[in-house]
Amino acid sequence: EVQLVESGGGLVQAGGSLRLSCAASGFTLDDYVIGWFRQAPGEEREGLSCITLSDGRTLYADSVRGRFTISTDNTKNMVYLQMNSLKPEDTAVYYCAAVGSVTGTLVGAFYDDWGQGTQVTVSE
């Protein structure tokens, strides 16, 4: 059973940084994609970035490219989202998700397993 647990959210001033972590377990193969998503109140869920564990390929949404960086550790049990130059409009609940695949996607409907989310609030 795949389990995902996010951490690292919090309150930060505009222009600041946060690093989110996603602890992943239950994988038996490297053929997984881990994605980061967010959802603000009253807004649609937005795909931000994903990483293909088998080869490290990454994808980014235009809204975060150049500000956010996705990475994994050598064990591939942790996936990180480094968020720099944060803006108030980045305020949302952030989720990591997993799907058994070797093709990355930012479409949430393709993901099978989700974490519980972590709140990120960016003040003016």
Backbone as JSON Lines, residues from 0, in Angstrom:
{"i":0,"aa":"E","n":[0.84,-1.19,0.0],"ca":[0.0,0.0,0.0],"c":[0.88,1.24,0.0]}
{"i":1,"aa":"V","n":[0.62,2.11,-0.96],"ca":[1.39,3.36,-1.05],"c":[0.89,4.34,-0.01]}
{"i":2,"aa":"Q","n":[1.82,4.93,0.72],"ca":[1.48,5.96,1.7],"c":[2.34,7.19,1.44]}
{"i":3,"aa":"L","n":[1.71,8.34,1.55],"ca":[2.38,9.61,1.31],"c":[2.06,10.55,2.46]}
{"i":4,"aa":"V","n":[3.09,11.18,3.02],"ca":[2.9,12.1,4.14],"c":[3.68,13.38,3.85]}
{"i":5,"aa":"E","n":[2.95,14.49,3.76],"ca":[3.58,15.77,3.5],"c":[3.94,16.47,4.8]}
{"i":6,"aa":"S","n":[4.96,17.3,4.74],"ca":[5.33,18.14,5.87],"c":[6.07,19.35,5.34]}
{"i":7,"aa":"G","n":[6.26,20.34,6.21],"ca":[7.04,21.5,5.84],"c":[6.25,22.75,5.54]}
{"i":8,"aa":"G","n":[4.94,22.66,5.56],"ca":[4.15,23.86,5.32],"c":[4.24,24.82,6.49]}
{"i":9,"aa":"G","n":[3.69,26.01,6.29],"ca":[3.69,27.0,7.35],"c":[3.38,28.37,6.82]}
{"i":10,"aa":"L","n":[3.67,29.37,7.65],"ca":[3.43,30.77,7.32],"c":[4.76,31.42,6.97]}
{"i":11,"aa":"V","n":[4.79,32.11,5.84],"ca":[6.02,32.78,5.4],"c":[5.64,34.09,4.76]}
{"i":12,"aa":"Q","n":[6.54,35.06,4.83],"ca":[6.3,36.35,4.19],"c":[6.58,36.26,2.69]}
{"i":13,"aa":"A","n":[5.94,37.12,1.95],"ca":[6.18,37.18,0.51],"c":[7.67,37.38,0.24]}
{"i":14,"aa":"G","n":[8.17,36.64,-0.74],"ca":[9.59,36.67,-1.05],"c":[10.4,35.61,-0.34]}
{"i":15,"aa":"G","n":[9.78,34.96,0.64],"ca":[10.48,33.95,1.41],"c":[10.46,32.58,0.75]}
{"i":16,"aa":"S","n":[10.97,31.6,1.48],"ca":[11.11,30.24,0.95],"c":[10.58,29.23,1.95]}
{"i":17,"aa":"L","n":[10.15,28.1,1.42],"ca":[9.78,26.94,2.21],"c":[10.21,25.7,1.44]}
{"i":18,"aa":"R","n":[10.5,24.64,2.16],"ca":[10.74,23.35,1.52],"c":[9.72,22.35,2.04]}
{"i":19,"aa":"L","n":[8.92,21.84,1.14],"ca":[7.96,20.79,1.48],"c":[8.61,19.43,1.28]}
{"i":20,"aa":"S","n":[8.22,18.5,2.13],"ca":[8.71,17.12,2.03],"c":[7.54,16.18,1.87]}
{"i":21,"aa":"C","n":[7.77,15.14,1.11],"ca":[6.78,14.09,0.92],"c":[7.47,12.77,1.22]}
{"i":22,"aa":"A","n":[7.09,12.14,2.32],"ca":[7.63,10.83,2.68],"c":[6.78,9.76,2.02]}
{"i":23,"aa":"A","n":[7.41,9.0,1.15],"ca":[6.69,8.0,0.36],"c":[7.11,6.59,0.77]}
{"i":24,"aa":"S","n":[6.15,5.72,0.9],"ca":[6.44,4.33,1.23],"c":[5.44,3.43,0.52]}
{"i":25,"aa":"G","n":[5.8,2.15,0.46],"ca":[4.9,1.17,-0.16],"c":[5.19,0.9,-1.62]}
{"i":26,"aa":"F","n":[6.21,1.57,-2.17],"ca":[6.6,1.3,-3.55],"c":[7.45,0.05,-3.6]}
{"i":27,"aa":"T","n":[7.21,-0.76,-4.61],"ca":[8.06,-1.92,-4.81],"c":[8.97,-1.76,-6.02]}
{"i":28,"aa":"L","n":[8.69,-0.78,-6.85],"ca":[9.48,-0.54,-8.05],"c":[9.79,0.95,-8.16]}
{"i":29,"aa":"D","n":[10.72,1.31,-9.06],"ca":[11.03,2.7,-9.3],"c":[10.07,3.33,-10.3]}
{"i":30,"aa":"D","n":[9.18,2.52,-10.87],"ca":[8.33,3.04,-11.94],"c":[7.15,3.81,-11.37]}
{"i":31,"aa":"Y","n":[7.49,4.89,-10.7],"ca":[6.46,5.75,-10.12],"c":[6.78,7.2,-10.45]}
{"i":32,"aa":"V","n":[5.73,7.96,-10.53],"ca":[5.83,9.41,-10.66],"c":[5.25,10.02,-9.39]}
{"i":33,"aa":"I","n":[5.98,10.97,-8.81],"ca":[5.48,11.71,-7.66],"c":[5.22,13.14,-8.1]}
{"i":34,"aa":"G","n":[4.05,13.62,-7.82],"ca":[3.68,14.97,-8.2],"c":[3.33,15.83,-7.0]}
{"i":35,"aa":"W","n":[3.48,17.11,-7.17],"ca":[3.02,18.1,-6.18],"c":[1.88,18.91,-6.77]}
{"i":36,"aa":"F","n":[0.84,19.07,-5.98],"ca":[-0.34,19.8,-6.38],"c":[-0.71,20.78,-5.28]}
{"i":37,"aa":"R","n":[-1.56,21.71,-5.58],"ca":[-2.08,22.61,-4.56],"c":[-3.52,22.96,-4.88]}
{"i":38,"aa":"Q","n":[-4.22,23.34,-3.83],"ca":[-5.6,23.79,-4.0],"c":[-5.89,24.88,-3.0]}
{"i":39,"aa":"A","n":[-6.27,26.03,-3.52],"ca":[-6.67,27.16,-2.69],"c":[-8.18,27.13,-2.55]}
{"i":40,"aa":"P","n":[-8.72,27.73,-1.48],"ca":[-10.17,27.74,-1.29],"c":[-10.9,28.32,-2.49]}
{"i":41,"aa":"G","n":[-11.89,27.59,-2.97],"ca":[-12.68,28.06,-4.1],"c":[-12.01,27.93,-5.45]}
{"i":42,"aa":"E","n":[-10.82,27.32,-5.46],"ca":[-10.07,27.18,-6.71],"c":[-9.97,25.72,-7.12]}
{"i":43,"aa":"E","n":[-9.68,25.52,-8.4],"ca":[-9.42,24.18,-8.89],"c":[-8.06,23.7,-8.39]}
{"i":44,"aa":"R","n":[-7.91,22.37,-8.27],"ca":[-6.61,21.82,-7.95],"c":[-5.64,22.1,-9.1]}
{"i":45,"aa":"E","n":[-4.42,22.46,-8.74],"ca":[-3.43,22.84,-9.74],"c":[-2.2,21.93,-9.64]}
{"i":46,"aa":"G","n":[-1.81,21.33,-10.73],"ca":[-0.58,20.54,-10.77],"c":[0.6,21.47,-10.88]}
{"i":47,"aa":"L","n":[1.6,21.27,-10.01],"ca":[2.74,22.18,-9.95],"c":[4.0,21.58,-10.57]}
{"i":48,"aa":"S","n":[4.29,20.35,-10.18],"ca":[5.54,19.73,-10.61],"c":[5.45,18.24,-10.38]}
{"i":49,"aa":"C","n":[6.26,17.5,-11.12],"ca":[6.34,16.06,-10.88],"c":[7.73,15.57,-11.24]}
{"i":50,"aa":"I","n":[8.08,14.41,-10.68],"ca":[9.37,13.8,-10.96],"c":[9.15,12.32,-11.21]}
{"i":51,"aa":"T","n":[9.78,11.81,-12.25],"ca":[9.73,10.39,-12.57],"c":[10.87,9.71,-11.84]}
{"i":52,"aa":"L","n":[10.55,8.8,-10.93],"ca":[11.59,8.21,-10.07],"c":[12.6,7.38,-10.85]}
{"i":53,"aa":"S","n":[12.19,6.79,-11.95],"ca":[13.1,5.9,-12.68],"c":[14.25,6.64,-13.33]}
{"i":54,"aa":"D","n":[14.02,7.87,-13.77],"ca":[15.09,8.57,-14.49],"c":[15.27,10.02,-14.07]}
{"i":55,"aa":"G","n":[14.49,10.49,-13.12],"ca":[14.66,11.84,-12.6],"c":[14.09,12.95,-13.46]}
{"i":56,"aa":"R","n":[13.39,12.62,-14.52],"ca":[12.8,13.68,-15.35],"c":[11.78,14.47,-14.53]}
{"i":57,"aa":"T","n":[11.73,15.76,-14.8],"ca":[10.83,16.65,-14.07],"c":[9.96,17.45,-15.02]}
{"i":58,"aa":"L","n":[8.82,17.85,-14.51],"ca":[7.91,18.76,-15.21],"c":[7.53,19.87,-14.25]}
{"i":59,"aa":"Y","n":[7.28,21.05,-14.8],"ca":[6.85,22.18,-13.98],"c":[5.71,22.91,-14.67]}
{"i":60,"aa":"A","n":[4.79,23.41,-13.87],"ca":[3.76,24.31,-14.38],"c":[4.38,25.68,-14.63]}
{"i":61,"aa":"D","n":[3.83,26.4,-15.57],"ca":[4.36,27.74,-15.88],"c":[4.33,28.65,-14.66]}
{"i":62,"aa":"S","n":[3.33,28.44,-13.81],"ca":[3.15,29.34,-12.66],"c":[4.27,29.22,-11.64]}
{"i":63,"aa":"V","n":[5.01,28.11,-11.67],"ca":[6.05,27.91,-10.65],"c":[7.44,27.68,-11.24]}
{"i":64,"aa":"R","n":[7.51,27.53,-12.55],"ca":[8.82,27.27,-13.17],"c":[9.78,28.41,-12.87]}
{"i":65,"aa":"G","n":[10.97,28.06,-12.43],"ca":[11.97,29.05,-12.06],"c":[11.93,29.45,-10.6]}
{"i":66,"aa":"R","n":[10.83,29.14,-9.91],"ca":[10.72,29.46,-8.48],"c":[10.72,28.19,-7.63]}
{"i":67,"aa":"F","n":[10.11,27.13,-8.12],"ca":[9.98,25.87,-7.38],"c":[10.9,24.83,-8.01]}
{"i":68,"aa":"T","n":[11.46,23.97,-7.16],"ca":[12.31,22.88,-7.63],"c":[11.92,21.59,-6.95]}
{"i":69,"aa":"I","n":[11.68,20.56,-7.74],"ca":[11.33,19.24,-7.2],"c":[12.59,18.38,-7.2]}
{"i":70,"aa":"S","n":[12.74,17.57,-6.16],"ca":[13.91,16.7,-6.08],"c":[13.57,15.49,-5.23]}
{"i":71,"aa":"T","n":[14.46,14.52,-5.28],"ca":[14.3,13.34,-4.44],"c":[15.65,12.99,-3.85]}
{"i":72,"aa":"D","n":[15.63,12.23,-2.77],"ca":[16.9,11.81,-2.19],"c":[17.35,10.49,-2.83]}
{"i":73,"aa":"N","n":[18.51,10.03,-2.41],"ca":[19.06,8.83,-3.05],"c":[18.2,7.6,-2.84]}
{"i":74,"aa":"T","n":[17.48,7.56,-1.74],"ca":[16.64,6.4,-1.48],"c":[15.34,6.44,-2.26]}
{"i":75,"aa":"K","n":[15.02,7.64,-2.76],"ca":[13.76,7.89,-3.47],"c":[12.55,7.72,-2.56]}
{"i":76,"aa":"N","n":[12.79,7.72,-1.25],"ca":[11.68,7.66,-0.32],"c":[11.18,9.04,0.07]}
{"i":77,"aa":"M","n":[11.97,10.07,-0.23],"ca":[11.58,11.43,0.07],"c":[11.58,12.24,-1.22]}
{"i":78,"aa":"V","n":[10.53,13.0,-1.41],"ca":[10.46,13.93,-2.53],"c":[10.23,15.32,-1.95]}
{"i":79,"aa":"Y","n":[11.01,16.27,-2.44],"ca":[10.98,17.61,-1.89],"c":[10.45,18.61,-2.93]}
{"i":80,"aa":"L","n":[9.87,19.67,-2.43],"ca":[9.5,20.8,-3.28],"c":[10.07,22.05,-2.63]}
{"i":81,"aa":"Q","n":[11.17,22.53,-3.18],"ca":[11.77,23.77,-2.71],"c":[11.04,24.94,-3.36]}
{"i":82,"aa":"M","n":[10.48,25.81,-2.53],"ca":[9.69,26.91,-3.04],"c":[10.36,28.23,-2.66]}
{"i":83,"aa":"N","n":[10.78,28.97,-3.65],"ca":[11.44,30.26,-3.44],"c":[10.59,31.39,-4.0]}
{"i":84,"aa":"S","n":[10.93,32.6,-3.61],"ca":[10.22,33.79,-4.1],"c":[8.72,33.63,-3.98]}
{"i":85,"aa":"L","n":[8.28,33.2,-2.82],"ca":[6.86,32.91,-2.62],"c":[6.02,34.18,-2.71]}
{"i":86,"aa":"K","n":[4.82,34.01,-3.22],"ca":[3.88,35.12,-3.41],"c":[2.6,34.82,-2.64]}
{"i":87,"aa":"P","n":[1.84,35.82,-2.28],"ca":[0.56,35.56,-1.59],"c":[-0.34,34.61,-2.38]}
{"i":88,"aa":"E","n":[-0.28,34.67,-3.68],"ca":[-1.13,33.78,-4.49],"c":[-0.66,32.33,-4.46]}
{"i":89,"aa":"D","n":[0.46,32.05,-3.81],"ca":[0.9,30.66,-3.61],"c":[0.22,30.02,-2.4]}
{"i":90,"aa":"T","n":[-0.54,30.81,-1.65],"ca":[-1.25,30.29,-0.49],"c":[-2.25,29.22,-0.9]}
{"i":91,"aa":"A","n":[-2.11,28.04,-0.3],"ca":[-2.96,26.9,-0.64],"c":[-2.6,25.72,0.25]}
{"i":92,"aa":"V","n":[-3.39,24.66,0.15],"ca":[-2.99,23.37,0.71],"c":[-2.22,22.63,-0.38]}
{"i":93,"aa":"Y","n":[-1.06,22.15,-0.01],"ca":[-0.18,21.47,-0.96],"c":[-0.21,19.97,-0.7]}
{"i":94,"aa":"Y","n":[-0.34,19.2,-1.78],"ca":[-0.44,17.76,-1.7],"c":[0.63,17.11,-2.56]}
{"i":95,"aa":"C","n":[1.14,15.96,-2.1],"ca":[1.9,15.13,-3.01],"c":[1.04,13.92,-3.38]}
{"i":96,"aa":"A","n":[1.34,13.38,-4.53],"ca":[0.55,12.28,-5.06],"c":[1.47,11.35,-5.85]}
{"i":97,"aa":"A","n":[1.03,10.11,-6.03],"ca":[1.85,9.11,-6.7],"c":[1.03,8.32,-7.71]}
{"i":98,"aa":"V","n":[1.69,7.93,-8.77],"ca":[1.07,7.05,-9.77],"c":[2.15,6.13,-10.33]}
{"i":99,"aa":"G","n":[1.79,4.88,-10.55],"ca":[2.72,3.93,-11.14],"c":[2.84,4.2,-12.62]}
{"i":100,"aa":"S","n":[3.95,4.83,-13.02],"ca":[4.11,5.24,-14.41],"c":[5.57,5.64,-14.64]}
{"i":101,"aa":"V","n":[5.97,5.7,-15.89],"ca":[7.27,6.25,-16.24],"c":[7.11,7.53,-17.05]}
{"i":102,"aa":"T","n":[5.89,8.03,-17.11],"ca":[5.6,9.27,-17.84],"c":[5.0,10.28,-16.89]}
{"i":103,"aa":"G","n":[5.67,11.39,-16.75],"ca":[5.19,12.41,-15.83],"c":[3.98,13.13,-16.37]}
{"i":104,"aa":"T","n":[3.14,13.6,-15.46],"ca":[1.96,14.37,-15.83],"c":[1.59,15.28,-14.67]}
{"i":105,"aa":"L","n":[1.02,16.43,-15.01],"ca":[0.53,17.36,-13.99],"c":[-0.99,17.3,-13.88]}
{"i":106,"aa":"V","n":[-1.58,16.29,-14.47],"ca":[-3.03,16.11,-14.4],"c":[-3.35,15.23,-13.21]}
{"i":107,"aa":"G","n":[-4.0,15.8,-12.24],"ca":[-4.25,15.1,-11.0],"c":[-5.08,13.84,-11.14]}
{"i":108,"aa":"A","n":[-5.96,13.82,-12.11],"ca":[-6.85,12.67,-12.29],"c":[-6.08,11.38,-12.59]}
{"i":109,"aa":"F","n":[-4.84,11.48,-13.04],"ca":[-4.05,10.3,-13.36],"c":[-3.38,9.7,-12.12]}
{"i":110,"aa":"Y","n":[-3.4,10.4,-11.01],"ca":[-2.7,9.94,-9.82],"c":[-3.63,9.09,-8.95]}
{"i":111,"aa":"D","n":[-3.04,8.03,-8.36],"ca":[-3.83,7.07,-7.61],"c":[-3.82,7.31,-6.11]}
{"i":112,"aa":"D","n":[-2.72,7.79,-5.6],"ca":[-2.56,7.91,-4.15],"c":[-2.18,9.34,-3.78]}
{"i":113,"aa":"W","n":[-2.75,9.82,-2.7],"ca":[-2.58,11.21,-2.27],"c":[-2.24,11.28,-0.79]}
{"i":114,"aa":"G","n":[-1.45,12.28,-0.44],"ca":[-1.22,12.58,0.96],"c":[-2.35,13.42,1.52]}
{"i":115,"aa":"Q","n":[-2.21,13.78,2.79],"ca":[-3.28,14.51,3.47],"c":[-3.18,16.01,3.27]}
{"i":116,"aa":"G","n":[-2.05,16.48,2.78],"ca":[-1.88,17.89,2.49],"c":[-1.2,18.65,3.61]}
{"i":117,"aa":"T","n":[-0.56,19.75,3.25],"ca":[0.05,20.64,4.22],"c":[-0.23,22.08,3.8]}
{"i":118,"aa":"Q","n":[-0.6,22.9,4.77],"ca":[-1.01,24.28,4.47],"c":[0.21,25.19,4.3]}
{"i":119,"aa":"V","n":[0.2,25.95,3.24],"ca":[1.2,27.0,3.01],"c":[0.47,28.32,2.94]}
{"i":120,"aa":"T","n":[0.88,29.27,3.78],"ca":[0.29,30.59,3.79],"c":[1.39,31.62,3.59]}
{"i":121,"aa":"V","n":[1.22,32.47,2.57],"ca":[2.2,33.5,2.26],"c":[1.55,34.86,2.53]}
{"i":122,"aa":"S","n":[2.12,35.6,3.46],"ca":[1.57,36.89,3.83],"c":[2.21,38.01,2.99]}
{"i":123,"aa":"E","n":[1.49,39.15,2.93],"ca":[2.0,40.3,2.15],"c":[3.29,40.83,2.73]}
